[in-house]
Coordinates of C-alpha atoms and ligand atoms in Angstrom, one line a residue:
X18 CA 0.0 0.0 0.0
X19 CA 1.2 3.8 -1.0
X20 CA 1.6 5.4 1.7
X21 CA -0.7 8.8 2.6
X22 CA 2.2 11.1 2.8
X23 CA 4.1 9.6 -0.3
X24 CA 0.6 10.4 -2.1
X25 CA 1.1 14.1 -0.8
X26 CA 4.2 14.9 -2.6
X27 CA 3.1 13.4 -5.9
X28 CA 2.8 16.0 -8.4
X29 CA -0.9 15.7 -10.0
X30 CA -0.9 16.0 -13.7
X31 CA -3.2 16.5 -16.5
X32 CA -3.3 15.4 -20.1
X33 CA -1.1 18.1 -21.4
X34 CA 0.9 20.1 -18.8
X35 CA 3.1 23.1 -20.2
X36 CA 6.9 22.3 -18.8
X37 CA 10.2 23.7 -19.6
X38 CA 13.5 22.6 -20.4
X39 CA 15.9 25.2 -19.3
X40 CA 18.9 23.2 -19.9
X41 CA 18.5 23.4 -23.3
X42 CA 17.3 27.1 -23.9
X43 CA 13.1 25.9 -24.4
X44 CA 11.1 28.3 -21.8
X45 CA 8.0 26.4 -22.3
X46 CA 6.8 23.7 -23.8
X47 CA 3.5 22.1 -24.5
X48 CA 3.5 18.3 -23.2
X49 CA 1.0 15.8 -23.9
X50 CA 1.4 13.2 -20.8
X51 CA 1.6 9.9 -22.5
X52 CA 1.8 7.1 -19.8
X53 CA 1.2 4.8 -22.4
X54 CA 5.0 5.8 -23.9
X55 CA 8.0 4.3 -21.8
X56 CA 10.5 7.0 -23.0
X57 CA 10.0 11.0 -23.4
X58 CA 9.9 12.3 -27.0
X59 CA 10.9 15.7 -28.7
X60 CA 10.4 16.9 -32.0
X61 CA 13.7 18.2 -33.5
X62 CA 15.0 18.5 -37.2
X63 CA 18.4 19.6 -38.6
X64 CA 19.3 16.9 -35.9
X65 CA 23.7 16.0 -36.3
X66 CA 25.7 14.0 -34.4
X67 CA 29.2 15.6 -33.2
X68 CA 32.0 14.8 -30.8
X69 CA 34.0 17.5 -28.7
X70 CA 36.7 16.8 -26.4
X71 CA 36.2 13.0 -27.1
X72 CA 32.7 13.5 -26.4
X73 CA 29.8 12.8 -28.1
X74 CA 27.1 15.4 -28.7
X75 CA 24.2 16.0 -31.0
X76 CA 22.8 19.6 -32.1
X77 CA 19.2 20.1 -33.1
X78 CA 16.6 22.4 -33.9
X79 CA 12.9 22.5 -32.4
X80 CA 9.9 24.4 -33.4
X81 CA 9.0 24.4 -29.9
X82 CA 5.3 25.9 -30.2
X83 CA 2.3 23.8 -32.0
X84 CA 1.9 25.0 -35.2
X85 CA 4.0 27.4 -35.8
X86 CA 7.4 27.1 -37.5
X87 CA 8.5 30.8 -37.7
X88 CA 9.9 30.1 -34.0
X89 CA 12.8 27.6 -33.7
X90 CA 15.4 27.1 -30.9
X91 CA 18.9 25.7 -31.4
X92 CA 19.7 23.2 -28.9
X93 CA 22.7 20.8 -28.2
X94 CA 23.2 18.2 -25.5
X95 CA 25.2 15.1 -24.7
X96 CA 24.0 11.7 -26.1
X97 CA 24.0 9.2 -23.9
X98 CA 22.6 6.4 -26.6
X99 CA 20.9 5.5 -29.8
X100 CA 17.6 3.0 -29.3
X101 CA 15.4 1.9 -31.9
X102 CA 12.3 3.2 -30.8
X103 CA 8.9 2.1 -31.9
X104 CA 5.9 4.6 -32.8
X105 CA 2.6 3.9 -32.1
X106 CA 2.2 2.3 -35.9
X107 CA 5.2 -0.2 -35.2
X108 CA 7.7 0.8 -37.3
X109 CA 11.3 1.3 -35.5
X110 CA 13.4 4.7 -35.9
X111 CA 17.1 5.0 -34.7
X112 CA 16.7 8.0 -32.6
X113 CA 19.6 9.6 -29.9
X114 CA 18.9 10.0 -26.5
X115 CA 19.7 12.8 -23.9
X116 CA 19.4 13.6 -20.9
X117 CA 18.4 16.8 -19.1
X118 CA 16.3 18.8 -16.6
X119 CA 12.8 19.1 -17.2
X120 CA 10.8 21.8 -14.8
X121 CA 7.4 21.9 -14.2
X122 CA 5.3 24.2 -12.1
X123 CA 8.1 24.5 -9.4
X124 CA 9.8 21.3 -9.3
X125 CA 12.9 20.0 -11.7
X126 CA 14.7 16.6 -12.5
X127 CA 16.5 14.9 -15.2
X128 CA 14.8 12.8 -17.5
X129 CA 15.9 11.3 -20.9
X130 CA 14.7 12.4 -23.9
X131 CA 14.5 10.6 -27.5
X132 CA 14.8 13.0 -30.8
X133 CA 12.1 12.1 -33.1
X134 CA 11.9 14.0 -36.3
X135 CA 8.6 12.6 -37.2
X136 CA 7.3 16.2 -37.9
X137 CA 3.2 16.8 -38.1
X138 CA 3.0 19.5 -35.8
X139 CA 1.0 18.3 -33.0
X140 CA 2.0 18.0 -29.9
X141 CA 6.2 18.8 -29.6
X142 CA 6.8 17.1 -27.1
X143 CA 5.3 13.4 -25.1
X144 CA 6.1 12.8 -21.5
X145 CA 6.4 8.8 -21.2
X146 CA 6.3 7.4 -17.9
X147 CA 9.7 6.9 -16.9
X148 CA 9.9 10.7 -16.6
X149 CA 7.0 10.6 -14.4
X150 CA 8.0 7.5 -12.3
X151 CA 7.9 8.0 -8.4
X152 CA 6.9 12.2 -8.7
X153 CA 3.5 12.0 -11.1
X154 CA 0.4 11.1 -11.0
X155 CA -2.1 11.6 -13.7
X156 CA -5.7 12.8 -13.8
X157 CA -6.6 12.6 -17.4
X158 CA -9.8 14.7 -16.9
X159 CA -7.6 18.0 -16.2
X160 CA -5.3 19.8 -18.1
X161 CA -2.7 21.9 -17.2
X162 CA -2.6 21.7 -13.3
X163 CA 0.8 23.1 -13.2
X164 CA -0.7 26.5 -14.5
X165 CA -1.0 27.6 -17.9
X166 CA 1.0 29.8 -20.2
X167 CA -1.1 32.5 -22.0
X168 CA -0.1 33.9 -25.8
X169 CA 1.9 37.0 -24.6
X170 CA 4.2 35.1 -22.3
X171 CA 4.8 33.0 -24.9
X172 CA 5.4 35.9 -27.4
X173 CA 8.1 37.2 -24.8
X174 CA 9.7 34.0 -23.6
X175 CA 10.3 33.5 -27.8
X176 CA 10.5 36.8 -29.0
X177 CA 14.6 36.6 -29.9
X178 CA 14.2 33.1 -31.5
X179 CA 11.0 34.6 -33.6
X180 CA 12.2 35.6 -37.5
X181 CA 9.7 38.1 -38.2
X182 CA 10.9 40.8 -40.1
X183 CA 12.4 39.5 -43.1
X184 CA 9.1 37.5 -44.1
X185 CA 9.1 34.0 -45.1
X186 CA 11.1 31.8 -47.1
X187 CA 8.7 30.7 -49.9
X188 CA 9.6 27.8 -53.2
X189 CA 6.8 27.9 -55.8
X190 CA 7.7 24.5 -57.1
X191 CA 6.7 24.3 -60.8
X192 CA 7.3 23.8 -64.6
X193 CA 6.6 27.2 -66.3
X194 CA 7.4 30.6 -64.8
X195 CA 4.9 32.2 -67.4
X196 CA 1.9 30.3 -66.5
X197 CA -0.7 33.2 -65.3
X198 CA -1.6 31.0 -61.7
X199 CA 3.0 30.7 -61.1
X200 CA 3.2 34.8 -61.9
X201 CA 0.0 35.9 -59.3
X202 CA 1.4 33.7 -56.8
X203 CA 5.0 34.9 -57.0
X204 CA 3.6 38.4 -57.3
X205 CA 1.1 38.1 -53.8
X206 CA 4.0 36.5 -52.0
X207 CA 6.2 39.5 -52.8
X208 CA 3.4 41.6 -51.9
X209 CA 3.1 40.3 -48.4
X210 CA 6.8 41.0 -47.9
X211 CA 8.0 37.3 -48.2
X212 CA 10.6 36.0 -50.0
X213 CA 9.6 33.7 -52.5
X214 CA 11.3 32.2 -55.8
X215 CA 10.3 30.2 -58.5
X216 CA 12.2 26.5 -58.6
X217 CA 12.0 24.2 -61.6
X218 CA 11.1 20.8 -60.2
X219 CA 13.6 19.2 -62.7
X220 CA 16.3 21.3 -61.7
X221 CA 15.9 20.2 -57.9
X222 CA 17.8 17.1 -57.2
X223 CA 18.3 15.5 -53.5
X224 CA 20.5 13.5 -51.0
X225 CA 19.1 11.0 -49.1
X226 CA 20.6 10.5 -45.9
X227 CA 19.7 9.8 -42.2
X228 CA 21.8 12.6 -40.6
X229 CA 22.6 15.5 -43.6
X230 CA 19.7 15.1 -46.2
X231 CA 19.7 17.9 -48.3
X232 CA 17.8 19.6 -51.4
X233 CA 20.0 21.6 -54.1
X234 CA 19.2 23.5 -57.0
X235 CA 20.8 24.0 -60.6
X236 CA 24.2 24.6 -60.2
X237 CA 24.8 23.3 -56.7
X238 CA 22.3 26.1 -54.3
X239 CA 21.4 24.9 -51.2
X240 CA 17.4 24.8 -50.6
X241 CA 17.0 23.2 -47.2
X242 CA 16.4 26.9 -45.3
X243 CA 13.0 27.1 -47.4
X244 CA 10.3 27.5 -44.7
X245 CA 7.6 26.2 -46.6
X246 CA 6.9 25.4 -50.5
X247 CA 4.1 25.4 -52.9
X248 CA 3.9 22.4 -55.2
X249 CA 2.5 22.5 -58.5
X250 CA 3.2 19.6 -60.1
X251 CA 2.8 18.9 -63.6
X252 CA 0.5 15.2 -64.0
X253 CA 3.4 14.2 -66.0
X254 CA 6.1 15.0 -63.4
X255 CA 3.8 13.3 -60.4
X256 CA 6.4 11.0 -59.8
X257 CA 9.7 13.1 -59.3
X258 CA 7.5 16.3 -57.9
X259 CA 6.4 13.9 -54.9
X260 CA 9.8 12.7 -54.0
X261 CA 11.1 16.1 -53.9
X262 CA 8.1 17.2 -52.0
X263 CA 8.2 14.7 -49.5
X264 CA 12.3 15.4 -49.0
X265 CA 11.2 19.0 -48.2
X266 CA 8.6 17.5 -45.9
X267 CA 11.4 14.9 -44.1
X268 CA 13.3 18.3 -43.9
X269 CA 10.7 19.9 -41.7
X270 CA 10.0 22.2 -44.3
X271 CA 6.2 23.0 -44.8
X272 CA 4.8 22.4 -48.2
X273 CA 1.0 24.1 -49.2
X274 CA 0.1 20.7 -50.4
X275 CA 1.6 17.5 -48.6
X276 CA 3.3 14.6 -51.6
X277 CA 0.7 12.2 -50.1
X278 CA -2.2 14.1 -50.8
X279 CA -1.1 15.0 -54.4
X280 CA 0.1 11.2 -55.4
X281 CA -3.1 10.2 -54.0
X282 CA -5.5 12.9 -55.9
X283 CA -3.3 12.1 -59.2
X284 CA -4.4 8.6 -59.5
X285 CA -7.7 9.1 -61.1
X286 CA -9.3 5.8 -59.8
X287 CA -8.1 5.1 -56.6
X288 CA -9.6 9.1 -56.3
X289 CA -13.0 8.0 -56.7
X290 CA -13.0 5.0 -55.2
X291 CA -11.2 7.0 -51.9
X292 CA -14.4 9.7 -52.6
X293 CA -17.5 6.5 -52.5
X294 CA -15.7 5.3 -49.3
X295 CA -16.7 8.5 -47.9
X296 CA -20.1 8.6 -49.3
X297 CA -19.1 11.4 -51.1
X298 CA -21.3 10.6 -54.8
X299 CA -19.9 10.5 -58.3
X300 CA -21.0 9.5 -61.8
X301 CA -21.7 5.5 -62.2
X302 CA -18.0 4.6 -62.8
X303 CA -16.6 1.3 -64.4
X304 CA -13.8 0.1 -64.9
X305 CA -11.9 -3.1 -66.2
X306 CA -8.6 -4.8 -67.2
X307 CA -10.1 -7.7 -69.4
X308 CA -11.7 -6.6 -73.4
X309 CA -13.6 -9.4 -72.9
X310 CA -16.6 -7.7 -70.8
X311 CA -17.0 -4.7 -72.5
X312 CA -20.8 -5.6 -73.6
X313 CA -21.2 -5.6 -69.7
X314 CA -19.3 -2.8 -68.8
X315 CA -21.3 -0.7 -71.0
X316 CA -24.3 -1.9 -69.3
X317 CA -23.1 -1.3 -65.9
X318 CA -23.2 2.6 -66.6
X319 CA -26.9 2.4 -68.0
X320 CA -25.5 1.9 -71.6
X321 CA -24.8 4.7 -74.3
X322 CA -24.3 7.5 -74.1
X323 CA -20.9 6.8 -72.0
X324 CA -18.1 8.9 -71.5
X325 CA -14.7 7.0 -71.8
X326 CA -11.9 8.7 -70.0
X327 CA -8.2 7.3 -70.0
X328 CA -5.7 7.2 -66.6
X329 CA -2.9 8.3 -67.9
X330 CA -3.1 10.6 -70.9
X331 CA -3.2 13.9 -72.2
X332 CA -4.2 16.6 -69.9
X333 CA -7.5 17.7 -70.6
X334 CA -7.5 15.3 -74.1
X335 CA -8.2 12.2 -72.6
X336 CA -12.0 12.5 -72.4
X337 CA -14.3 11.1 -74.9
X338 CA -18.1 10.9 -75.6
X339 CA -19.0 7.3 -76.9
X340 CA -22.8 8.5 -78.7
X341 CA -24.0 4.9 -79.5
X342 CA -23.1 1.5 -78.1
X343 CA -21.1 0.6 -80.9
X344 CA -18.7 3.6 -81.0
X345 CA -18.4 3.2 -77.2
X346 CA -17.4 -0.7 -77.8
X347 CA -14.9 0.9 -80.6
X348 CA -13.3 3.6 -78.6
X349 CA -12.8 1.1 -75.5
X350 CA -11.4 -1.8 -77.6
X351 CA -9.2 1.3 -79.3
X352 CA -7.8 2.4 -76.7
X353 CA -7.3 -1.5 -74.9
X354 CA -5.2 -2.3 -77.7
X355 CA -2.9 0.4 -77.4
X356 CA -2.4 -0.5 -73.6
X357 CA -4.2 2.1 -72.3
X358 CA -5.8 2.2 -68.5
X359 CA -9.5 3.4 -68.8
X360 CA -12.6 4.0 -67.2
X361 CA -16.3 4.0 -68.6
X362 CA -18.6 6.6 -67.1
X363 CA -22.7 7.5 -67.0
X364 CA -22.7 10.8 -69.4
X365 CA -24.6 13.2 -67.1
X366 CA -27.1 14.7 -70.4
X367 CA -29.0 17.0 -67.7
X368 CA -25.7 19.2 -67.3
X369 CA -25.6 20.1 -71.1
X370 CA -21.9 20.6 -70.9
X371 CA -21.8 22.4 -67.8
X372 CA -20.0 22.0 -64.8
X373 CA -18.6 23.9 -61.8
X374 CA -15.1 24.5 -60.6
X375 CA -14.8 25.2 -56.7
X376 CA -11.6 26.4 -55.1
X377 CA -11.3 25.1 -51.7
X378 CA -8.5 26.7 -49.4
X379 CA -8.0 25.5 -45.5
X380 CA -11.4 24.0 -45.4
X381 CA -13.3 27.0 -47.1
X382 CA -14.3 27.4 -50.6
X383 CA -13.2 31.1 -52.0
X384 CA -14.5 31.1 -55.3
X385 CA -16.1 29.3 -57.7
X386 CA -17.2 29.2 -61.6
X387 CA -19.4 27.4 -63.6
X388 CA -17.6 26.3 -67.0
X389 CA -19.7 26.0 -70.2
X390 CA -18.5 24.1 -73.2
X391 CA -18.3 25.2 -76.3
X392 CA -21.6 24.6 -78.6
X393 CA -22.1 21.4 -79.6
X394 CA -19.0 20.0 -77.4
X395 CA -19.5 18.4 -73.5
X396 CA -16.4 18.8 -72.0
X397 CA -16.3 22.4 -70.0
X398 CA -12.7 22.3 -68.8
X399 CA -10.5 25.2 -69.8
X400 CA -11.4 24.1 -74.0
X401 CA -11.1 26.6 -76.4
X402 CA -14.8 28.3 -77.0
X403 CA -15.8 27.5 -73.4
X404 CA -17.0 29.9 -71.3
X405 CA -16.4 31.1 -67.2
X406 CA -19.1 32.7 -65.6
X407 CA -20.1 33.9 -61.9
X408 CA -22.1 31.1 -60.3
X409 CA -24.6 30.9 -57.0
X410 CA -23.9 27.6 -55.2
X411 CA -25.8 25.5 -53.2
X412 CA -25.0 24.6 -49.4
X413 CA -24.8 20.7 -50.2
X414 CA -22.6 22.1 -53.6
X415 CA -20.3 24.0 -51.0
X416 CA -20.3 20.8 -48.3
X417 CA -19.5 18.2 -50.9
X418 CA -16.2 20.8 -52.4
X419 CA -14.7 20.8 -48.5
X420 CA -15.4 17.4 -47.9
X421 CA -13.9 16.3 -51.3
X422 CA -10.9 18.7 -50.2
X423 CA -10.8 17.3 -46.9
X424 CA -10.9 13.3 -47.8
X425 CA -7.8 13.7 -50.2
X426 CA -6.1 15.7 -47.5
X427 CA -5.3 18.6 -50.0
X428 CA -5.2 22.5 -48.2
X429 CA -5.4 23.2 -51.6
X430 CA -7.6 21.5 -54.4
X431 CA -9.7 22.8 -57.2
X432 CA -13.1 20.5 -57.1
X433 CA -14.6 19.9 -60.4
X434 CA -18.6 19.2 -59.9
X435 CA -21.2 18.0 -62.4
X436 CA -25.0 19.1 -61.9
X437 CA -27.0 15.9 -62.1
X438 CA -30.6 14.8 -62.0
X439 CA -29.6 12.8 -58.5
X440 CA -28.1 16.0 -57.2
X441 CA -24.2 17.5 -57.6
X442 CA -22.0 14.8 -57.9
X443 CA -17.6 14.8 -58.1
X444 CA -15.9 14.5 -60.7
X445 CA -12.2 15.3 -60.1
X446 CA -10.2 16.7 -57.1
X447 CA -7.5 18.7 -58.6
X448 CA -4.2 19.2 -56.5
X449 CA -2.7 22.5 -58.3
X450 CA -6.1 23.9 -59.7
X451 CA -5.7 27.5 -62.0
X452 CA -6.1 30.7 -60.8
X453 CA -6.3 32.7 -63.5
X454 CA -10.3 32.2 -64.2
X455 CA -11.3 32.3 -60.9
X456 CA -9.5 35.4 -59.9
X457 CA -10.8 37.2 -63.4
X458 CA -14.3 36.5 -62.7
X459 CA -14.2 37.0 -58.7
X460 CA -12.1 39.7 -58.6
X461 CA -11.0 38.1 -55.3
X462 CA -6.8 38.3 -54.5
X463 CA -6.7 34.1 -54.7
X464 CA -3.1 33.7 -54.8
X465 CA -2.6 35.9 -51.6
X466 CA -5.3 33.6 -49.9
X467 CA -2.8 31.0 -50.9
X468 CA 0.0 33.0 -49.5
X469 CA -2.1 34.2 -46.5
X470 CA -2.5 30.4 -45.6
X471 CA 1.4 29.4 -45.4
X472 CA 1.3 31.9 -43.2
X473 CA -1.1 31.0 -40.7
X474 CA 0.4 27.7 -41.1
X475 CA 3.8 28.7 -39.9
X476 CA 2.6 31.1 -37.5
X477 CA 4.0 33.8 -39.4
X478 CA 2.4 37.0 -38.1
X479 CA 3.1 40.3 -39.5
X480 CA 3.8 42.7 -36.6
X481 CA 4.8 46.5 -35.7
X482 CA 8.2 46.8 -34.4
X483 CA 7.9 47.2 -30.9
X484 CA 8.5 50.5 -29.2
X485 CA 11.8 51.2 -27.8
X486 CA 11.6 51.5 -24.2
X487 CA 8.4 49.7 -24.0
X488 CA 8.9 46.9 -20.4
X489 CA 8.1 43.8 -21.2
X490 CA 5.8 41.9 -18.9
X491 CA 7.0 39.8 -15.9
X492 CA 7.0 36.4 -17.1
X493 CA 5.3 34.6 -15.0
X494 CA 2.6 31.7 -14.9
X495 CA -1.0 32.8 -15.4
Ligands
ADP19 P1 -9.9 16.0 -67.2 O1 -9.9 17.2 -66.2 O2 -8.8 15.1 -67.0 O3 -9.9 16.5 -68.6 P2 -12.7 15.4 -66.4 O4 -13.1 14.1 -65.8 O5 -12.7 16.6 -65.4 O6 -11.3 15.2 -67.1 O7 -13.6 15.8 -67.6 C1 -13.5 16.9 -68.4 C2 -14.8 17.5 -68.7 O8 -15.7 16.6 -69.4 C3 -15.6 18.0 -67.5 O9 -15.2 19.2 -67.1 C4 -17.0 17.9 -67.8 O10 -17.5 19.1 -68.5 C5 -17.0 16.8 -68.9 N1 -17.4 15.5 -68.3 C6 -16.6 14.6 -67.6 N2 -17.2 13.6 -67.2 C7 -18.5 13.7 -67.6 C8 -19.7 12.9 -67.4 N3 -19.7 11.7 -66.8 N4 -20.8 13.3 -68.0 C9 -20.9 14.5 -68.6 N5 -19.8 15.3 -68.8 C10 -18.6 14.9 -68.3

């Protein structure tokens, strides 16, 4: 039995509990208390292994505050050892431990600490139970018991590790500097006082490595102090464009759209078979690898008129109307023979070749068109002849974009819509959508939405210089 007294001096705990690590330089930091976890985590980046004197030592970087990345400390400590370690989805990571003091509320101890760059901007920081053993105990109804710490503490405790002046650190990641969306968004980031520059995707190349992985540009430039990028890959550099996307995302760098959510929405079917499993609806939809069953296939979308659309292809020329039966059985065994991935689809008569184009941004849809084709054609999308106009959407029109958005995991997508008898239904989910329309016919400054985003992302605020002479606050806990 615990004795009354030895319950007394326990430390009672929350769920998250705001510490500090003074050995290291990190003033506060928000913990989540994570019994379940033997060892203490931190999230650090730039992390390298060094010896001085004969001993060894590791330097690192953390973005100590949740969701921001404009604020980054420099740390260094002794390592005391390397452990695989394994994350809650069982894969192991080498990762160096440390040891130092950790101070909460009024109390401090050592504890050891692993360096995990796993970087999704939660929590920075887990306290696992050996940390706690003997001097916690855990309520996980409550939070911060050991007092909290409000913004403008936090905003004094961090203000010399802030970079705030010089704006951010933007890469447009692209193909064409000419294309009208690439100029508006270099334009509004220069605008907003950031520092932003065009990168050909081709003309990035990489290093792969555990402790110095690294991005250059043509002619040997050094791209790894980006804080954050905007990828707008071309469908036929998918491939290359997500590597080098998800390098800048192992680099801790922040990129507008993640390489998982834009591999994902380029792969036309597992797209809308991703969009059913969320109930979200779409054209009847078939699809087949034998040319034995296309009688059958053609049934399974209510017969002709079909639409017949290839995987791979084109951009915008891979779509074809199959009138009749027979020139829908022609056009599929055409383009089996030639090897080509396809996928029959219901022809949606009722939107007399209409359809919408919404731009979702962070969960919010900031404009949107409706496309007409030109007369006598059915495809709406950016054809020659077509034309953009103003458009009044519905609520379920606007629920269905940000849930479209939101199960591909895009910040950014443009959702293409079809109006159908059984209501609005998706047809595509488009990871670096076009500007240029929407802004003509909106007026609205789209590209500094897009910019304005990043920032919120990174925390990036713009501020007033303070005053000279003005005290600072106390520090102290709330
Ligand atoms: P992509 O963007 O690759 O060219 P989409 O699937 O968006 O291909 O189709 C292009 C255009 O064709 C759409 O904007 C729409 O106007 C028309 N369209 C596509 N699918 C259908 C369909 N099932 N029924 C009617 N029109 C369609």
């Amino acid at each position: 039995m615990i004795e009354r007294t030895e319950l007394a001096q326990k430390i009672i705990v929350g769920s998250e509990e705001w510490c500090s690590l003074p050995q290291i330089g990190i003033p506060a930091i928000k913990v989540r208390v994570d019994s379940g976890a033997k060892t203490s985590s931190l999230h650090a980046f730039n992390i390298r292994a060094f010896s001085r004197a004969g001993i060894n030592y590791v330097s690192f970087e953390v973005h100590p505050l949740q969701g921001n990345r404009r604020t980054i400390v420099r740390c260094e400590a002794e390592i005391i050892d390397k452990r695989v370690v394994k994350s809650s989805s069982g894969i192991g990571e080498k990762r160096y431990v440390v040891k130092t003091a950790l101070r909460h509320h009024d109390q401090q101890w050592d504890i050891e600490l692993t360096l995990t760059n796993r970087d999704s901007m939660g929590y920075r920081m887990l306290l696992g139970r050996e940390a706690m053993n003997g001097r916690m105990l855990v309520d996980p109804s409550c939070s911060f018991l050991g007092g909290k710490v409000g913004s403008n503490q936090i905003d004094q405790l961090y203000h010399q590790h802030t970079r705030e002046s010089a704006g951010l650190r933007i890469g447009l990641l692209a193909s064409n500097p000419d294309l009208i969306s690439n100029q508006r968004i270099m334009e509004a980031g220069e605008e907003r006082g950031h520092r932003i520059r065009f990168y050909d995707v081709r003309q990035c190349y990489m290093k792969l490595d555990a402790e110095h992985p690294e991005i250059h540009y043509r002619g040997g430039k050094l791209l790894n102090n980006l804080d954050a990028v905007i990828p707008r890959i071309r469908p036929d550099l998918t491939f290359y464009g997500c590597a080098l996307v998800r390098q800048f995302e192992s680099l801790g760098i922040y990129s507008l759209n993640s390489a998982q959510s834009i591999s994902q929405s380029r792969d036309k079917l597992f797209s809308l078979q991703h969009l059913l499993q969320h109930g979200l609806p779409i054209p009847t939809t078939g699809f087949a690898d034998s040319p034995l069953d296309t009688d059958d296939l053609i049934d399974m979308v209510n017969g002709a008129p079909l639409v017949v659309k290839l995987l791979e292809g084109p951009h915008h020329r891979g779509v074809v109307l199959a009138e009749s039966r027979n020139a829908g059985e022609s056009l599929i065994n055409a383009f089996r023979s030639l090897q080509a991935n396809l996928l029959v689809q219901e022809f949606i008569k009722e939107a007399e070749g209409r359809s919408l184009r919404l731009l979702v941004v962070d969960n919010k849809v900031v404009s949107a068109v409706e496309r007409q084709a030109a007369p006598g054609h059915f495809r709406s999308n950016r054809q020659e002849g077509n034309s953009v106009t103003a458009v009044r959407l519905s609520v379920e029109e606007r629920k269905l974009a940000i849930r479209a958005a939101k199960v591909m995991g895009l910040k950014v997508a443009g959702v293409d819509i079809i109006r159908s008898r059984k209501g609005p239904l998706l047809l595509e989910v488009n990871s670096s959508p076009s500007l240029g329309d929407l802004e003509d016919v909106s007026g609205k400054d789209l590209a500094g939405t897009l910019i304005s985003t990043v920032e919120k992302q990174l925390g990036w605020k713009r501020r007033l210089a303070t005053p000279v002479g003005t005290p600072f606050e106390k520090p102290a806990r709330e």
